[in-house]
Tab-separated table of C-alpha atoms in Angstrom:
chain	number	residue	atom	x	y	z
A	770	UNK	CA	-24.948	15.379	-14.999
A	771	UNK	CA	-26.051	16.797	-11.783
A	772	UNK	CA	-23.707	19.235	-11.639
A	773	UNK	CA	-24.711	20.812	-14.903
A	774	UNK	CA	-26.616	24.003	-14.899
A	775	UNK	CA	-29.615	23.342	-15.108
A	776	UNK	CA	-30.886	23.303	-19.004
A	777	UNK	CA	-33.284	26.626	-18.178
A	778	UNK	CA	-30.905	28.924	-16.604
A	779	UNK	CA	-27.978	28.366	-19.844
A	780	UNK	CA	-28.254	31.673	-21.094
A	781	UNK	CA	-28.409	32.286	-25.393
A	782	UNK	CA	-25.629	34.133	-25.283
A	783	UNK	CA	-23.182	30.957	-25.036
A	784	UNK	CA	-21.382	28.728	-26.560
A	785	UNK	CA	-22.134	25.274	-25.946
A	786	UNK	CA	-19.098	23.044	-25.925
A	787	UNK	CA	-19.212	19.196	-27.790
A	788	UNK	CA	-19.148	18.350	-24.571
A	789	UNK	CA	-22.026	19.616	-22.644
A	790	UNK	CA	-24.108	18.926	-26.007
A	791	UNK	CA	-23.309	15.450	-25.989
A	792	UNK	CA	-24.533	15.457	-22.021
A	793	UNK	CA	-27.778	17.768	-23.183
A	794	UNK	CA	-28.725	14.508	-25.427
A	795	UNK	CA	-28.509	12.798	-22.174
A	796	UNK	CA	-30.675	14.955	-19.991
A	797	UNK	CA	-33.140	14.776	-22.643
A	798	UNK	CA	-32.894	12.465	-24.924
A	799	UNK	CA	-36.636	12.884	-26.414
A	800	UNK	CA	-35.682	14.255	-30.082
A	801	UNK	CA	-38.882	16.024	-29.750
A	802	UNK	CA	-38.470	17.526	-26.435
A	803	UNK	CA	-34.669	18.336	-27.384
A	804	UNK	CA	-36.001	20.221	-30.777
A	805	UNK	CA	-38.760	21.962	-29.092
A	806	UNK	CA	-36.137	23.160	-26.529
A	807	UNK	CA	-33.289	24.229	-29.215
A	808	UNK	CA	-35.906	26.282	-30.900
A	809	UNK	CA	-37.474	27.983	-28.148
A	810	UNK	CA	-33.825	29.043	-26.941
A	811	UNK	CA	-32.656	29.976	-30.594
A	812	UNK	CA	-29.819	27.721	-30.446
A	813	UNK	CA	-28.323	26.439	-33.738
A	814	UNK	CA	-25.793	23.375	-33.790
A	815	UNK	CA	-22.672	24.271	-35.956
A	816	UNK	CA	-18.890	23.175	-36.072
A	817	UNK	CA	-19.455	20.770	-33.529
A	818	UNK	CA	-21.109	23.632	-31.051
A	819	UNK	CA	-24.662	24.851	-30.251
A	820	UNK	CA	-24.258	28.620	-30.618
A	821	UNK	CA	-26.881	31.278	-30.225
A	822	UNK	CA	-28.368	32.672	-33.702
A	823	UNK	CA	-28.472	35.818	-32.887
A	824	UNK	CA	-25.352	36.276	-30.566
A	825	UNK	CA	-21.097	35.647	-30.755
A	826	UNK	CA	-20.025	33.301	-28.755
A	827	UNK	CA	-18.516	35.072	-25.750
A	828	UNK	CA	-18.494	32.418	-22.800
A	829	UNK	CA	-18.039	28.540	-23.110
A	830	UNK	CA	-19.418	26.258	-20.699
A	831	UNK	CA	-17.510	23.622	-18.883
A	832	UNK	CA	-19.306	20.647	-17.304
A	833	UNK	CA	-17.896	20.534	-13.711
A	834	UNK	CA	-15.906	17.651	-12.579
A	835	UNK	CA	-15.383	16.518	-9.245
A	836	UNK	CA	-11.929	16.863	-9.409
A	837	UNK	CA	-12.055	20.146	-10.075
A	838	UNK	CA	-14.746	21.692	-7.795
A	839	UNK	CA	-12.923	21.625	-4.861
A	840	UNK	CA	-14.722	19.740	-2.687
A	841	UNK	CA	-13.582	19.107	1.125
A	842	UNK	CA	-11.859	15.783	1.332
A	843	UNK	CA	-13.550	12.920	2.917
A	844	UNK	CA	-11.378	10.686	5.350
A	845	UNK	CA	-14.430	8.676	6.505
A	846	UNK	CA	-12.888	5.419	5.019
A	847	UNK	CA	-8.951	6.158	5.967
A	848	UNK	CA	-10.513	5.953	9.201
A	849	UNK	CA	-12.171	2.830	8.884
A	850	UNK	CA	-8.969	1.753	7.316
A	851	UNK	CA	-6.542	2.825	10.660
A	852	UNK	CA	-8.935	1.485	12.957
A	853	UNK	CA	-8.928	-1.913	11.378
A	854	UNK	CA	-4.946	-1.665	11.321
A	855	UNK	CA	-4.926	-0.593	14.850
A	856	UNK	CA	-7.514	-3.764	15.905
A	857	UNK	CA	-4.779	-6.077	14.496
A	858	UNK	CA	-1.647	-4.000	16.370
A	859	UNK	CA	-4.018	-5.002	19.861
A	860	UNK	CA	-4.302	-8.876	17.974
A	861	UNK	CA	-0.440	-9.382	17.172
A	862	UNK	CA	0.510	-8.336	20.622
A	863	UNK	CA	-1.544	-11.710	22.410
A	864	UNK	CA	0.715	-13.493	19.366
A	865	UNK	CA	3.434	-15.576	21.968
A	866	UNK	CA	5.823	-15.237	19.040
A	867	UNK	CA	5.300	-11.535	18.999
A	868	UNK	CA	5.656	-10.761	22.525
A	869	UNK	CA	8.952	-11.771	22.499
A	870	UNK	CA	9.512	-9.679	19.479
A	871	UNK	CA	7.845	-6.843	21.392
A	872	UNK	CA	10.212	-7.349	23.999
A	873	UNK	CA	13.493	-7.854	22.661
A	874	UNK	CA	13.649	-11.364	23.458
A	875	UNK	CA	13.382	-12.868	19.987
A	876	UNK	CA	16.541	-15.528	19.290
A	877	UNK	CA	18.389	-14.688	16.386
A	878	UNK	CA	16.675	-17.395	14.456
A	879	UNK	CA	13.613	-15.857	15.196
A	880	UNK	CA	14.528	-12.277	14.278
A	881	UNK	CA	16.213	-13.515	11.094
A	882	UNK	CA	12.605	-15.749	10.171
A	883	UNK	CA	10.450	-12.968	10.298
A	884	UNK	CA	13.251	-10.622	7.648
A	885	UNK	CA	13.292	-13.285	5.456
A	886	UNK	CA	9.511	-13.002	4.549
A	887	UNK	CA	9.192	-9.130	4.052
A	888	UNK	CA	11.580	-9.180	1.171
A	889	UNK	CA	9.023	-10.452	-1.200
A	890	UNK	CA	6.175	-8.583	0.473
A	891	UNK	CA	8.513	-5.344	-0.217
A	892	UNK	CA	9.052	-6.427	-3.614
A	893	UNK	CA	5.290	-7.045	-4.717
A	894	UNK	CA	4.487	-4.072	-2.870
A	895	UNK	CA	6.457	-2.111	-5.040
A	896	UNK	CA	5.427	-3.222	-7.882
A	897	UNK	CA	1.671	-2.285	-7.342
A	898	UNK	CA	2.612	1.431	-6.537
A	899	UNK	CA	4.266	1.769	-9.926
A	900	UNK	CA	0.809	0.442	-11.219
A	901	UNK	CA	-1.038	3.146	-9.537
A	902	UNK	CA	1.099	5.490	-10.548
A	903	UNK	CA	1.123	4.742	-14.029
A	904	UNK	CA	-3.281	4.192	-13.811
A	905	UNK	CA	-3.297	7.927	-13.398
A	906	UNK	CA	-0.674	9.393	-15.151
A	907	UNK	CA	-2.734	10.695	-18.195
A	908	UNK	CA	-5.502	12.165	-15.423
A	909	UNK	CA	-2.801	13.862	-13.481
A	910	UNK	CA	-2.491	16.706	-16.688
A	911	UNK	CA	-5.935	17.884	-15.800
A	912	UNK	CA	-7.370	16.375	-12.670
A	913	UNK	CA	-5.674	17.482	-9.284
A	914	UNK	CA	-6.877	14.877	-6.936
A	915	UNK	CA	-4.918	12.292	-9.911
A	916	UNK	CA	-1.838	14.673	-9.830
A	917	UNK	CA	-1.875	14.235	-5.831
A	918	UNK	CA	-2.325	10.362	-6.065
A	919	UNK	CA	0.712	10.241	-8.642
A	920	UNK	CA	2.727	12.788	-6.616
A	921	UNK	CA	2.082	10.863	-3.170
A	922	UNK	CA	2.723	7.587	-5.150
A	923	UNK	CA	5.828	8.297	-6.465
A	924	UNK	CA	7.130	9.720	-2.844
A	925	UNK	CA	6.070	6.551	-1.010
A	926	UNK	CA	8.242	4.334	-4.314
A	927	UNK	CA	11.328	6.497	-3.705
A	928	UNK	CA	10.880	5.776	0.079
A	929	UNK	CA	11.004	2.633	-0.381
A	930	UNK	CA	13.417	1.878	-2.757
A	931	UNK	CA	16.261	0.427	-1.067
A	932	UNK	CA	13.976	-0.949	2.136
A	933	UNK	CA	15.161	-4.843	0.359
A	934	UNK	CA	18.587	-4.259	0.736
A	935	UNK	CA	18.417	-3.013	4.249
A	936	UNK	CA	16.585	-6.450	4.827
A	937	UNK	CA	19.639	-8.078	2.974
A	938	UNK	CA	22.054	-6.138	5.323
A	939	UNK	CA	20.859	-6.908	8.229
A	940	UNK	CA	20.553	-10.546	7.546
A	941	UNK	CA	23.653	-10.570	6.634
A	942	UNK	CA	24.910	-9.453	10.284
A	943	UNK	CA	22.628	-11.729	11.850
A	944	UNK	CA	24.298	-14.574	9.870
A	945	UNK	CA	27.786	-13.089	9.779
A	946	UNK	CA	28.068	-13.716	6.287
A	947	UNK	CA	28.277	-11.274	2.736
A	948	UNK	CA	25.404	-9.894	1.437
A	949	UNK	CA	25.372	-11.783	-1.783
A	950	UNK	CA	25.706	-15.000	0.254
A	951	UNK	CA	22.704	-13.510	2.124
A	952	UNK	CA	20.579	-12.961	-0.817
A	953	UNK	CA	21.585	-16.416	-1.900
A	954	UNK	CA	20.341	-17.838	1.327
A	955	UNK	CA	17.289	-15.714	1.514
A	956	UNK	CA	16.279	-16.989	-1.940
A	957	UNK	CA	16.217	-20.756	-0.760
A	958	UNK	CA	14.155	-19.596	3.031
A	959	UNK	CA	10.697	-21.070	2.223
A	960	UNK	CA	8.064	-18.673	1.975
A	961	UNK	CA	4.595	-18.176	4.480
A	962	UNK	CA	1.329	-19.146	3.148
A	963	UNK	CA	0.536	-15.672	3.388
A	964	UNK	CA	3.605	-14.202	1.765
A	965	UNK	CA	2.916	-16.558	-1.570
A	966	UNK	CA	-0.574	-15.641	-1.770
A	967	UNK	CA	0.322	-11.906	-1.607
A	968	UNK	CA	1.898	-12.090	-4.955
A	969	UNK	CA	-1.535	-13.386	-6.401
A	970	UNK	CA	-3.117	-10.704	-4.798
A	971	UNK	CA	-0.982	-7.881	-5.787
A	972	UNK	CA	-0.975	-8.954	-9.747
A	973	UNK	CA	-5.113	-8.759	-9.407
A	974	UNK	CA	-4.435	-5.391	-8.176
A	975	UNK	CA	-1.874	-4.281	-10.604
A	976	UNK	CA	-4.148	-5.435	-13.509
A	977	UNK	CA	-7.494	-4.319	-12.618
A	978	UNK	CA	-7.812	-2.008	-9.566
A	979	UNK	CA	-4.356	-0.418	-8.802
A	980	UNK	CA	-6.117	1.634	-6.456
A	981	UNK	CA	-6.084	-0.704	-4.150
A	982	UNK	CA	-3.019	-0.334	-2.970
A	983	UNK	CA	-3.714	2.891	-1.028
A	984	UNK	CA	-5.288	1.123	1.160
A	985	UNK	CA	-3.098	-1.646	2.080
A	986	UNK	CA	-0.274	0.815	2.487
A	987	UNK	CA	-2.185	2.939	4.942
A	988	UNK	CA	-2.778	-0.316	6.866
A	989	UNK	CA	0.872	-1.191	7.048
A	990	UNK	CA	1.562	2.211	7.826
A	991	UNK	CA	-0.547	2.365	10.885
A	992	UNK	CA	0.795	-0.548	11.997
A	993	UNK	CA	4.538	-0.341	11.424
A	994	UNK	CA	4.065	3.623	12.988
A	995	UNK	CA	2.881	1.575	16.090
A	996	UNK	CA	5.599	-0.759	16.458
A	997	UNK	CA	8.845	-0.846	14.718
A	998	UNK	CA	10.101	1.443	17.494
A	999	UNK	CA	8.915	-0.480	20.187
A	1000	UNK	CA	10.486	-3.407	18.720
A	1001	UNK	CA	13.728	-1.790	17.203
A	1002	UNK	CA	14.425	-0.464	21.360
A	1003	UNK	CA	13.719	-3.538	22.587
A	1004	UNK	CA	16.013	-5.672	20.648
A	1005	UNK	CA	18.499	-3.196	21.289
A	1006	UNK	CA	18.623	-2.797	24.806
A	1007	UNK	CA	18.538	-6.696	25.916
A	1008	UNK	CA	20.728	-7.191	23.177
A	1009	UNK	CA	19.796	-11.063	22.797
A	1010	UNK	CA	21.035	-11.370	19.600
A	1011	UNK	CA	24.708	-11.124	18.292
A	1012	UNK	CA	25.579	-7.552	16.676
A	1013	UNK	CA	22.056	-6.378	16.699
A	1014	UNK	CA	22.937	-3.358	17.163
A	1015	UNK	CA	24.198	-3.310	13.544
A	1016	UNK	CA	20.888	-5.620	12.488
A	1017	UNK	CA	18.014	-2.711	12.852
A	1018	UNK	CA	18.346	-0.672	9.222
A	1019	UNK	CA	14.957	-1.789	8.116
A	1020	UNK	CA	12.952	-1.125	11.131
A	1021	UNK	CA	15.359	1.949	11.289
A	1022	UNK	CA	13.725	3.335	8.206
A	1023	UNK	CA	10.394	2.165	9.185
A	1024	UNK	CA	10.532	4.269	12.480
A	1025	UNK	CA	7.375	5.486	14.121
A	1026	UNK	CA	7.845	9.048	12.687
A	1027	UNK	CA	8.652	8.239	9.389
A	1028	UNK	CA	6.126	5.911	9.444
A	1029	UNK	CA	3.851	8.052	10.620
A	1030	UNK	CA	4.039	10.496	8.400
A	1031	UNK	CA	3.510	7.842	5.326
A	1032	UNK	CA	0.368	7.324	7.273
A	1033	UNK	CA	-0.441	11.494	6.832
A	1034	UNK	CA	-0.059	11.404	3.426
A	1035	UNK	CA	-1.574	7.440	2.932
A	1036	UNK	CA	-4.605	9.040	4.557
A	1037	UNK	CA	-4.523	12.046	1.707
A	1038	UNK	CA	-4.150	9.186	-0.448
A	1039	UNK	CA	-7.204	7.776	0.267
A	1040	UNK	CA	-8.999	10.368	0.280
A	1041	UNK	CA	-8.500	11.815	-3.117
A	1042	UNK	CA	-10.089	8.564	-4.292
A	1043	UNK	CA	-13.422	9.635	-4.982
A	1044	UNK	CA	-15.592	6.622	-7.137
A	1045	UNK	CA	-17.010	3.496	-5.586
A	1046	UNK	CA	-14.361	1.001	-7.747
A	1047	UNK	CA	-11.803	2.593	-6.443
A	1048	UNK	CA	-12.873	3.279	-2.469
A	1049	UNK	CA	-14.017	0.153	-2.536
A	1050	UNK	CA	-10.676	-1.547	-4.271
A	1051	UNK	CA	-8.640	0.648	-1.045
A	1052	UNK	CA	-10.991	-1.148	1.317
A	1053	UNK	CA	-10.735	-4.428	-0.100
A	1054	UNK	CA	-7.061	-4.293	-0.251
A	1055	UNK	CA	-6.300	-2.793	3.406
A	1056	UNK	CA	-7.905	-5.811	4.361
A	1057	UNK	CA	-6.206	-8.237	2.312
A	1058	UNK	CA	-3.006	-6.563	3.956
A	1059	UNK	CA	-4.331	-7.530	7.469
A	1060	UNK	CA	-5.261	-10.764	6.630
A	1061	UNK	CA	-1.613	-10.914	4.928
A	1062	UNK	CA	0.452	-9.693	8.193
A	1063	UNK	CA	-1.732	-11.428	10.343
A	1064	UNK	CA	-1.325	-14.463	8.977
A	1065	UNK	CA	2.355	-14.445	8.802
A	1066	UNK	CA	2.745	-13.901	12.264
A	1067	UNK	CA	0.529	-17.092	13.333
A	1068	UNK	CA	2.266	-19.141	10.796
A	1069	UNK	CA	5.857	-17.792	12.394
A	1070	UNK	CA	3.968	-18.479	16.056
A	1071	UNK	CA	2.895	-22.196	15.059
A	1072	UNK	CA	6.389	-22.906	13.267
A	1073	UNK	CA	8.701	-21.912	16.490
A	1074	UNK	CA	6.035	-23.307	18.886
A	1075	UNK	CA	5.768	-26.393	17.378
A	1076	UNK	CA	10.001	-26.589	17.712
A	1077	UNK	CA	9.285	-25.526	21.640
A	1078	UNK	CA	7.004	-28.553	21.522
A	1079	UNK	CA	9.077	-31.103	20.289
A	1080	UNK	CA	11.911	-30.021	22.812
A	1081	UNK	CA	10.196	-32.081	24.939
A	1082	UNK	CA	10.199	-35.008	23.464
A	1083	UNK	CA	14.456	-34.620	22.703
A	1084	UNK	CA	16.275	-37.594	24.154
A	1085	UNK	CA	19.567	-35.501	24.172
A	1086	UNK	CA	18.053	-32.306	26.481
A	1087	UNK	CA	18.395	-30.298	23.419
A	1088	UNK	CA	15.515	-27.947	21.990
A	1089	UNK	CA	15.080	-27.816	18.336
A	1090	UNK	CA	15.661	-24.435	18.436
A	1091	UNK	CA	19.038	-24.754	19.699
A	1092	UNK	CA	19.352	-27.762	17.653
A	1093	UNK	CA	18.208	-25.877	14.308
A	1094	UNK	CA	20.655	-22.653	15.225
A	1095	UNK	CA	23.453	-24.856	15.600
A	1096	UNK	CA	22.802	-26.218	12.136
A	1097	UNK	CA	22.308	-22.805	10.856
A	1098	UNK	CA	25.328	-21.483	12.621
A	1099	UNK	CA	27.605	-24.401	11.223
A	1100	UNK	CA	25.832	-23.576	7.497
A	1101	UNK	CA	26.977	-19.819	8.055
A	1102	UNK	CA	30.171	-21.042	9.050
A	1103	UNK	CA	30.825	-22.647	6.143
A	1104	UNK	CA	29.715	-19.877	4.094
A	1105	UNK	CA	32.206	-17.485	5.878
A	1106	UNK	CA	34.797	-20.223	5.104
A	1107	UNK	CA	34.167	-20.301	1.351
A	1108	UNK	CA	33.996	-16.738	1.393
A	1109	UNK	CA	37.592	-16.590	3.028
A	1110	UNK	CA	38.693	-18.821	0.763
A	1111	UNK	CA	37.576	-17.126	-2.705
């Protein structure tokens, strides 16, 4: 309403259109006052317009929106959004199950625990940028900051279509087996606290604030931008676990400059958001995706430390770790075997 000119300054030689007379009932919605005003200017209401009595319409006028007034961008909360995701990159790295990841000296077990949980993080992921997409669909014919959401939206799905079969690829190489036997296998792995609540989270956001998920995406972003190298080198070079060097396609595609410029355009993202539901949906969300990531980490940390615990206790010198790979080892083993013999 604001951005209206002001009632004293509309000329009488205009047309006024159903929509700026339906906001003039706002502005003053005293019947009196509104008469007085209508016959002072010489205004007459007809066909749905207010047109000048004594005058053709020559010019219409167009309430302003903000989507249309082009307005410099504000990145104030994409900032808040990175700085949070870059808090919880300094917070994973005092993580003792994520300095070995850091440092290439994850076991294969532990390399293969932490793909089997993005999978359904990818997949509910997904599905919330299709929501977004579709929320602003009808916008994107005449607002531009919707068309750049939609357009930035669709990029990021297209990214990351096939990111779940790189994770069934290369757990397929870490457990030498096919890929279908893979996504068997990886359908059975039990899923983090954190994982299963993400899938609650993500159907709140698809249903009521699909903006949200702007804002978790820049988080994850940030964050992947900041490590996936790091760790994708690392594993690499002290080459700790069997064919790695074939087991990297995800973080691969999740490199720091890809990555990093997702982030770029995540940060556009954000920006083009421009009412308080929506900001604040991005804000709520980013942080839902810390608390997510986070969270998986420490429940990964507690579930191999508590194996490194019981090691001690043993009676045959053997660490549950070892113990456990075996057992997965002789389960892949027979999987290769049935596969050999189909």
């Amino acid at each position: 309403v604001q951005r209206i000119p002001p009632l004293q300054t509309m000329r009488e030689k205009l047309v006024i259109t159903p929509k700026a007379w339906k906001l003039l009932t706002l502005i003053t919605p005293d019947l009196h006052l509104r008469a007085n005003m209508i016959k002072q200017r010489g205004w007459r209401r007809g066909s749905g317009n207010l047109v000048s009595k004594d005058s053709a319409p020559t010019q219409t006028i167009q309430p302003r929106s903000s989507s249309t007034m082009n307005e410099p961008l504000s990145f104030k909360l994409a900032d808040q959004i990175q700085q949070r995701a870059l808090e919880l990159n300094g917070r994973l790295r005092e993580v003792p199950f994520y300095q070995r990841l850091l440092a290439g000296e994850s076991t294969a077990e532990e390399y293969a625990a932490i793909l089997t949980q993005l999978p359904r993080y990818v997949r509910f992921t997904e599905n919330g940028e299709y929501a977004l997409a579709r929320s602003v669909s009808d916008r994107a014919q005449t607002d531009p900051r919707a068309a750049e959401i939609r357009r930035i939206t669709l990029h990021e799905v297209e990214e990351e279509a096939d990111h779940d079969r790189l994770l069934v690829q290369d757990l397929a190489t870490i457990w030498e087996v096919s890929e279908d036997a893979a996504r068997g296998r990886l359908e059975r792995e039990p899923a983090a606290p954190a994982v299963l609540a993400w899938r609650g989270v993500v159907e709140g956001l698809m249903s009521r604030f699909p903006e949200g998920v702007a804002g978790l995406a820049l988080t994850l972003e940030t964050l992947a931008s900041k490590q996936t190298d790091e760790i994708r080198q690392a594993l690499v070079k002290k080459q700790a676990i069997r064919h790695i060097d074939q087991a990297v396609t995800f973080l691969a595609a999740h490199s720091g400059e890809t990555d990093g410029q997702h982030a770029a355009t995540g940060r556009r993202r954000v920006a083009q958001l421009t009412t308080p539901p929506a900001r604040g949906a991005a804000f709520f969300y980013a942080n839902s995706a810390i608390a997510l990531y986070e969270g998986l980490i420490h429940y990964l940390d507690e579930y191999f430390s508590e194996e490194n615990t019981s090691a001690q206790s043993d009676s045959r010198g053997h660490s549950s770790r070892q113990t456990s790979a075996r057992l997965r080892a002789q389960q892949g083993s027979e999987e290769r075997v049935a596969l050999t013999s189909a």
